[in-house]
Structure formats: structure tokens, C-alpha cells
Short mmCIF file of C-alpha atoms in Angstrom, two decimals:
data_model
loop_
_atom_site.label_atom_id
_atom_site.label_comp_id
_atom_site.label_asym_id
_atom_site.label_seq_id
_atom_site.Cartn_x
_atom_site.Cartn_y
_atom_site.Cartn_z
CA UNK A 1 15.94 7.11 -0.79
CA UNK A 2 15.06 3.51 -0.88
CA UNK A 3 13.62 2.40 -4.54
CA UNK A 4 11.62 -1.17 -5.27
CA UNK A 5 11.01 -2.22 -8.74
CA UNK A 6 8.71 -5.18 -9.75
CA UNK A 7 8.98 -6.61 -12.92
CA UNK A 8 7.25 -7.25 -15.24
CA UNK A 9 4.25 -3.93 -14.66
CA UNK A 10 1.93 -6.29 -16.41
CA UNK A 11 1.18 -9.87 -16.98
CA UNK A 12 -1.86 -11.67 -19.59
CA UNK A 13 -2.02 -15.24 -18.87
CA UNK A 14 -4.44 -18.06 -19.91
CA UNK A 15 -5.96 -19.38 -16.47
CA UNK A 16 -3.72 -22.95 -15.77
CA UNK A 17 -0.77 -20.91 -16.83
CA UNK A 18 1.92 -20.10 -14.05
CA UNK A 19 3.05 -16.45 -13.23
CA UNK A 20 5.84 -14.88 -11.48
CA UNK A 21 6.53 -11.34 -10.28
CA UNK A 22 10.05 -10.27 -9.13
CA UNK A 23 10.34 -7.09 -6.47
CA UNK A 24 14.07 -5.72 -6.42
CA UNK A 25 15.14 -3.25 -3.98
CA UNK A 26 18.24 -0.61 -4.25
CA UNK A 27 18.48 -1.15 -0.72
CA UNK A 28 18.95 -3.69 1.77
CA UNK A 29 15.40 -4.87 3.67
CA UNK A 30 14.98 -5.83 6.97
CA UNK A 31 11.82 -7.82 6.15
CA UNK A 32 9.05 -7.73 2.94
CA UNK A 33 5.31 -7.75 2.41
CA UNK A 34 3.39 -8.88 -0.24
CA UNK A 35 0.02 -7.42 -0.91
CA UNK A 36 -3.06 -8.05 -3.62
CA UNK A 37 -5.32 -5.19 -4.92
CA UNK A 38 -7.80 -5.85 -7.21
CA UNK A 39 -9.35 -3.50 -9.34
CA UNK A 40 -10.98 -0.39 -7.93
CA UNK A 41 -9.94 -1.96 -4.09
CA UNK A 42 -7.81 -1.55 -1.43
CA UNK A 43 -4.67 -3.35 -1.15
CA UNK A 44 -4.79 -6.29 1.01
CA UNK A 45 -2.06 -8.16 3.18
CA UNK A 46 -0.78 -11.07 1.89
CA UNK A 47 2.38 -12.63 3.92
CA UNK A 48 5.78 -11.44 5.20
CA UNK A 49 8.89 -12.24 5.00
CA UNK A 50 11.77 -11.50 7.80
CA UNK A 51 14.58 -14.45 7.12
CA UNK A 52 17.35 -14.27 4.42
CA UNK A 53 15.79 -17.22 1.89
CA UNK A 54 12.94 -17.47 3.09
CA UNK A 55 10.10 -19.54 1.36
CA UNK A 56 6.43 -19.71 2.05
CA UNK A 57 3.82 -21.09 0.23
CA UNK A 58 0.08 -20.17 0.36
CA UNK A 59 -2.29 -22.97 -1.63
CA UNK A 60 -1.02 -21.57 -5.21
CA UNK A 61 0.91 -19.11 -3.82
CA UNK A 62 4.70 -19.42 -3.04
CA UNK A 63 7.07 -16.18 -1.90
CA UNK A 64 10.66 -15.84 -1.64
CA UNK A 65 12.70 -13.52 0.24
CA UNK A 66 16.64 -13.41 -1.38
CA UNK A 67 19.58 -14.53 0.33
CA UNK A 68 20.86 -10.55 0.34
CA UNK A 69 18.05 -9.71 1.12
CA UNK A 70 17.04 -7.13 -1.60
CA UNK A 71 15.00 -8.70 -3.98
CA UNK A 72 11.66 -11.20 -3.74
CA UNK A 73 9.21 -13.03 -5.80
CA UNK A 74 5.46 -14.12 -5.80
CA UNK A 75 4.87 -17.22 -8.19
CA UNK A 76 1.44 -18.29 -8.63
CA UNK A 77 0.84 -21.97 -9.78
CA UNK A 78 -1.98 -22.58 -12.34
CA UNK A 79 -3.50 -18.97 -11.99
CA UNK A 80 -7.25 -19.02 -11.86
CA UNK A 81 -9.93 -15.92 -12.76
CA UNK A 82 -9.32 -14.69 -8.68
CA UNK A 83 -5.76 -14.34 -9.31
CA UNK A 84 -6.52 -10.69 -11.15
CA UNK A 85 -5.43 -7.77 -9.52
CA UNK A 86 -2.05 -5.75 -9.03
CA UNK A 87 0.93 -7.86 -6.76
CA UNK A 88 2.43 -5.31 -4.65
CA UNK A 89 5.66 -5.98 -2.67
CA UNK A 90 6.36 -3.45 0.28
CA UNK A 91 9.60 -3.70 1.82
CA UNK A 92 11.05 -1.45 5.19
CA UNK A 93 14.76 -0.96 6.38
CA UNK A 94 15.43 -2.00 10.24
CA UNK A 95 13.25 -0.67 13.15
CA UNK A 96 9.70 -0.69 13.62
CA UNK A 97 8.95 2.92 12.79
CA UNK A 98 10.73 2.37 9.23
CA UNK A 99 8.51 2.78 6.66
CA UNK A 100 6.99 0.80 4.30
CA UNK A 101 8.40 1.55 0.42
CA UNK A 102 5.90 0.04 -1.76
CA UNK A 103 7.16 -1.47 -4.99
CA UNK A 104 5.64 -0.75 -8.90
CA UNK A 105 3.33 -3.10 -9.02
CA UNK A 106 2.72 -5.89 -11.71
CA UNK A 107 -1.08 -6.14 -12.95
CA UNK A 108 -1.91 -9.99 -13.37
CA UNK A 109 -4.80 -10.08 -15.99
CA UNK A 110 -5.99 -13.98 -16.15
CA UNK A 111 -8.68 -15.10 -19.29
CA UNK A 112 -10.13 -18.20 -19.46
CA UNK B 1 -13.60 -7.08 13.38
CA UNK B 2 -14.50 -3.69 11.65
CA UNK B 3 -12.17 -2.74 9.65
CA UNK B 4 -10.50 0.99 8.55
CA UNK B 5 -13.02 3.24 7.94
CA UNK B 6 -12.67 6.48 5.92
CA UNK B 7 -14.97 9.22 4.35
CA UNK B 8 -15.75 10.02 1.79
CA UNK B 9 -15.36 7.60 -0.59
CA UNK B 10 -15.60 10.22 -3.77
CA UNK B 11 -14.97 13.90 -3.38
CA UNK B 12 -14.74 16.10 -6.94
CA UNK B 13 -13.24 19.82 -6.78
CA UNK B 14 -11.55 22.74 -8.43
CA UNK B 15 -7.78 23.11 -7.83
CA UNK B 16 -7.05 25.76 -5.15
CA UNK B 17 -10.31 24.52 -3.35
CA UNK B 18 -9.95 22.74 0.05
CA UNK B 19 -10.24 19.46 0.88
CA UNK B 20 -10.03 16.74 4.37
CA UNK B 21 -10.49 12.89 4.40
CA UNK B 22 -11.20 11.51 7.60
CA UNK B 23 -10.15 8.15 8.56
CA UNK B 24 -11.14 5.48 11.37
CA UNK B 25 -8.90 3.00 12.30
CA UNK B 26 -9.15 -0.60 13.67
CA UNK B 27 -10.33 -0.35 17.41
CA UNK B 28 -6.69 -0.75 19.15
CA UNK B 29 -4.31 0.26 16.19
CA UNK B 30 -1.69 2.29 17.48
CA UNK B 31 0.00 2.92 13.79
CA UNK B 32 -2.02 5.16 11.48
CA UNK B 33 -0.74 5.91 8.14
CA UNK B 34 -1.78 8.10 5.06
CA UNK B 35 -0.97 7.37 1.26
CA UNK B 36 -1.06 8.79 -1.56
CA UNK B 37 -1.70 6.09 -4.84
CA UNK B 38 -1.73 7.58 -8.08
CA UNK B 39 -3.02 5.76 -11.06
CA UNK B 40 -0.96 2.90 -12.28
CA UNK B 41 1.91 3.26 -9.02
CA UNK B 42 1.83 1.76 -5.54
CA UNK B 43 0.85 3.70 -2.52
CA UNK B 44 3.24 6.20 -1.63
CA UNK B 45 3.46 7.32 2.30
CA UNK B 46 2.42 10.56 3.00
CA UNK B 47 2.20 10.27 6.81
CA UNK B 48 3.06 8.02 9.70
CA UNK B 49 1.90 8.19 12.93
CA UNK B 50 2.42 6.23 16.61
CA UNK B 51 -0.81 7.03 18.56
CA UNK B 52 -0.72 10.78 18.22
CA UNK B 53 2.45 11.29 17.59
CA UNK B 54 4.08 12.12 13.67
CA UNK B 55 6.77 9.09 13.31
CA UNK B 56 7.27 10.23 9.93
CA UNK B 57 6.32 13.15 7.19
CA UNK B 58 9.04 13.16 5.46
CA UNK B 59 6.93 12.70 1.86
CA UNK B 60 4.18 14.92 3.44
CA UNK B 61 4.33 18.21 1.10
CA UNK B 62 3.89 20.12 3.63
CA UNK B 63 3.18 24.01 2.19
CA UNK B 64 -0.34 22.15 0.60
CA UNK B 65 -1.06 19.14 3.13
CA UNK B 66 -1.80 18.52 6.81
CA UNK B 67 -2.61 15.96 8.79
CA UNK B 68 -3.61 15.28 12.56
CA UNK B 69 -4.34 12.46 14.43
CA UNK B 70 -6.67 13.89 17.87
CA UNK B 71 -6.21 11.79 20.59
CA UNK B 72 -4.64 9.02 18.96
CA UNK B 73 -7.71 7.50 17.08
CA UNK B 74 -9.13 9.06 14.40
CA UNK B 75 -7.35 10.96 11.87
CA UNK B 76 -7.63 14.05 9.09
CA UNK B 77 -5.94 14.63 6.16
CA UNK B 78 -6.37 18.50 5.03
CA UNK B 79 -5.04 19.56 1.47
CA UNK B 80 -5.36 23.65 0.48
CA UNK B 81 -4.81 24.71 -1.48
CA UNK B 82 -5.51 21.70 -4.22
CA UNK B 83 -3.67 21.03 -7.24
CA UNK B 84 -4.43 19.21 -10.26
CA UNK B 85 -1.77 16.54 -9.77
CA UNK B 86 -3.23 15.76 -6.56
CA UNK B 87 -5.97 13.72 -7.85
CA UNK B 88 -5.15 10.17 -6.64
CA UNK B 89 -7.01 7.55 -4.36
CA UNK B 90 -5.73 8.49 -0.14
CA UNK B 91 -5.60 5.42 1.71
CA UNK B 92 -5.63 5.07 5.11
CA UNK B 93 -3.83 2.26 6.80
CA UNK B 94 -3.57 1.20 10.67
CA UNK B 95 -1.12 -1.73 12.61
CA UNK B 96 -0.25 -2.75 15.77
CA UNK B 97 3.62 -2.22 16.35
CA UNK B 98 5.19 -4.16 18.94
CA UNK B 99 8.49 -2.80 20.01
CA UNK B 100 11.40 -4.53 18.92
CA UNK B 101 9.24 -7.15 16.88
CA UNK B 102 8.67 -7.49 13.26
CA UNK B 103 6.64 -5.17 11.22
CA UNK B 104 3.00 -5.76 11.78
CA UNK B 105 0.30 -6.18 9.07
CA UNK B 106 -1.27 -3.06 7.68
CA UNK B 107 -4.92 -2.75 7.27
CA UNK B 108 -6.05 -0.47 4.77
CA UNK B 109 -9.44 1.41 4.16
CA UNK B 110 -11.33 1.99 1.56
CA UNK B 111 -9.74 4.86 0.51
CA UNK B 112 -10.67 8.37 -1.03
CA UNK B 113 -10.92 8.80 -5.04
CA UNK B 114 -10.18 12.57 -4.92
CA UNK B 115 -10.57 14.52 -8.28
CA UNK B 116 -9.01 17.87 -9.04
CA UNK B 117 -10.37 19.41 -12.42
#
């Protein structure tokens, strides 16, 4: 079945620093979410992404959908204290009834 | 907008007891779905379902869990006999799906910490 790995599982920055997660599927996606949980929550929606390179950027926040179309990336700019939580891609094959494969995870811990 | 409700929030018990979650969705969803999210991993889907219909159990283990979804609004999810790895936090998601369109945003509840000593 399909697989999606996010590297790294965990991330300390300073707060000002930058940080990137990566989200790499074994299959091909017809379109990826992005979603935030913070500790002891629910995760939340963050954006999607349906095109083949696709970029969108949210304030600090810029995603990336790859060319193929298996792999994505979150990179926040100049993290702040809010930034904490676990970055959760989600990706789903073709057709609206195809489920949602959630990837890993990467924890983002941020300290003044 | 309320958002997905579920119940309870906490539930302790002794594997091979019996447990059920209920869930609310957004007002309109047509999409309900149930996960499973262990400590430390990302949700996993247990069940899918298109008003009141199953779209897809395929990770559903099926000789311990249920699920049903009366009418096409609210929703249970039954596990009996429970085990010890069961213990996880059972979200409950709804969407709106428009056919033929892009995958709609999922809105999760609270979820259920469930404890199996």
C-alpha cells in the first residue's frame, strides 16, 4: 500500500532560525495536504496542493508539491514560539473517495 | 461554524472490556472518517464513509471494531473486545466531497484519548 515518509521526525531550532520538512511518497499523488498539530490537539488543515510544482506561500510558510509528484516540503522562514507542533503531510491517489495516507510526522520544537 | 464534535474526550478500561466513541460532524459534511493515531505516528484511517454509506474499511480490523454512521450524520465507533495496543487518540474527521473535484479539507474533532491497561 501507499507509504509517506517525512524527514527529519524531529526538529530543535532557535526561534529566527529557518526549518524545512520533506514528505516523500512510494507512490504517485494525485494532490497533498499539509496539516499542523500541536501538542495534545487535533490536527488542523493547512493548504493543498493539486499541480505538478506547485508553490504556495502562507506569511512564513511556503509548500512545494514535486514535479513527479511524489514528494513535498513545508519550509518555515524565521520560525517563531507558534511554529511548535508536529507538520503532517497527507497525500491521496486519484478519485475523490481515495484516501488520505498521512505521512510520519516531523515535531518542530522552537526555544527562544 | 461548530465544528466536529466527539465524546468522550477520555475513556480508561481493561482490555477485553467494551468501548464506543461517538462523533458529530460539521452540519452538511457528507464525508465522515475515523482514525486511529498512536503516539508519536500520524493518523491512520480506520473508516471512511459517504453519507451512510462505508467508502472504505479496508484498515478497519474488523473481528474487534465496528463502526456505523445512522442516517448519514452522526457516527459510532464500537471496539470489543479491547486490546492493550489499542490505546491511541480516535479522531473523527468530516469534508464535503464534490464529485470529480479536488479533495476537500478535513475537519477533525477533538478526538478520544482511549486507555487500555
Amino acid at each position: 500500500g501507499q507509504q509517506v515518509m517525512q524527514i527529519p521526525q524531529y526538529q530543535h531550532v532557535q526561534e529566527g532560525e529557518d526549518f524545512t520538512t520533506y514528505c516523500n511518497s512510494s507512490t504517485t499523488l494525485s494532490n497533498i495536504q499539509w496539516y499542523k498539530q500541536r501538542p495534545g490537539g487535533h490536527p488542523v488543515f493547512l493548504i493543498q496542493l493539486v499541480k505538478s510544482g506547485e508553490v504556495k506561500k502562507q506569511k512564513r510558510l511556503t509548500f512545494q508539491f514535486g514535479e513527479a509528484k511524489k514528494n513535498s516540503s513545508l519550509h518555515i522562514t524565521a520560525t517563531q514560539t507558534t511554529d511548535v507542533g508536529t507538520y503532517f503531510c497527507a497525500g491521496s491517489g486519484a478519485g475523490t473517495a481515495s484516501k488520505l495516507t498521512f505521512g510520519t510526522g516531523t515535531r518542530l520544537q522552537v526555544t527562544l | 461554524e461548530a465544528g466536529v464534535a466527539q465524546s468522550p474526550r477520555y475513556k480508561i478500561i481493561e482490555k477485553r472490556q467494551s468501548v464506543a466513541f461517538w462523533c458529530n460532524p460539521i452540519s452538511g459534511h457528507a464525508t465522515l472518517y475515523w482514525y486511529q493515531q498512536i503516539l508519536g505516528q500520524g493518523p491512520k484511517l480506520l473508516i471512511q464513509f459517504q453519507n451512510n454509506g462505508v467508502v472504505d474499511d479496508s484498515q478497519l480490523p474488523k473481528d474487534r471494531f465496528s463502526a456505523e454512521r445512522l442516517k448519514g450524520v452522526d457516527s459510532t465507533l464500537k471496539i470489543q473486545p479491547a486490546k492493550l495496543e489499542d490505546s491511541a487518540v480516535y479522531l473523527c474527521a468530516s469534508s464535503l466531497v464534490a464529485a470529480g473535484g479536488p479533495r476537500k479539507t478535513q475537519y477533525f474533532g477533538p478526538g478520544t484519548r482511549l486507555l487500555v491497561l
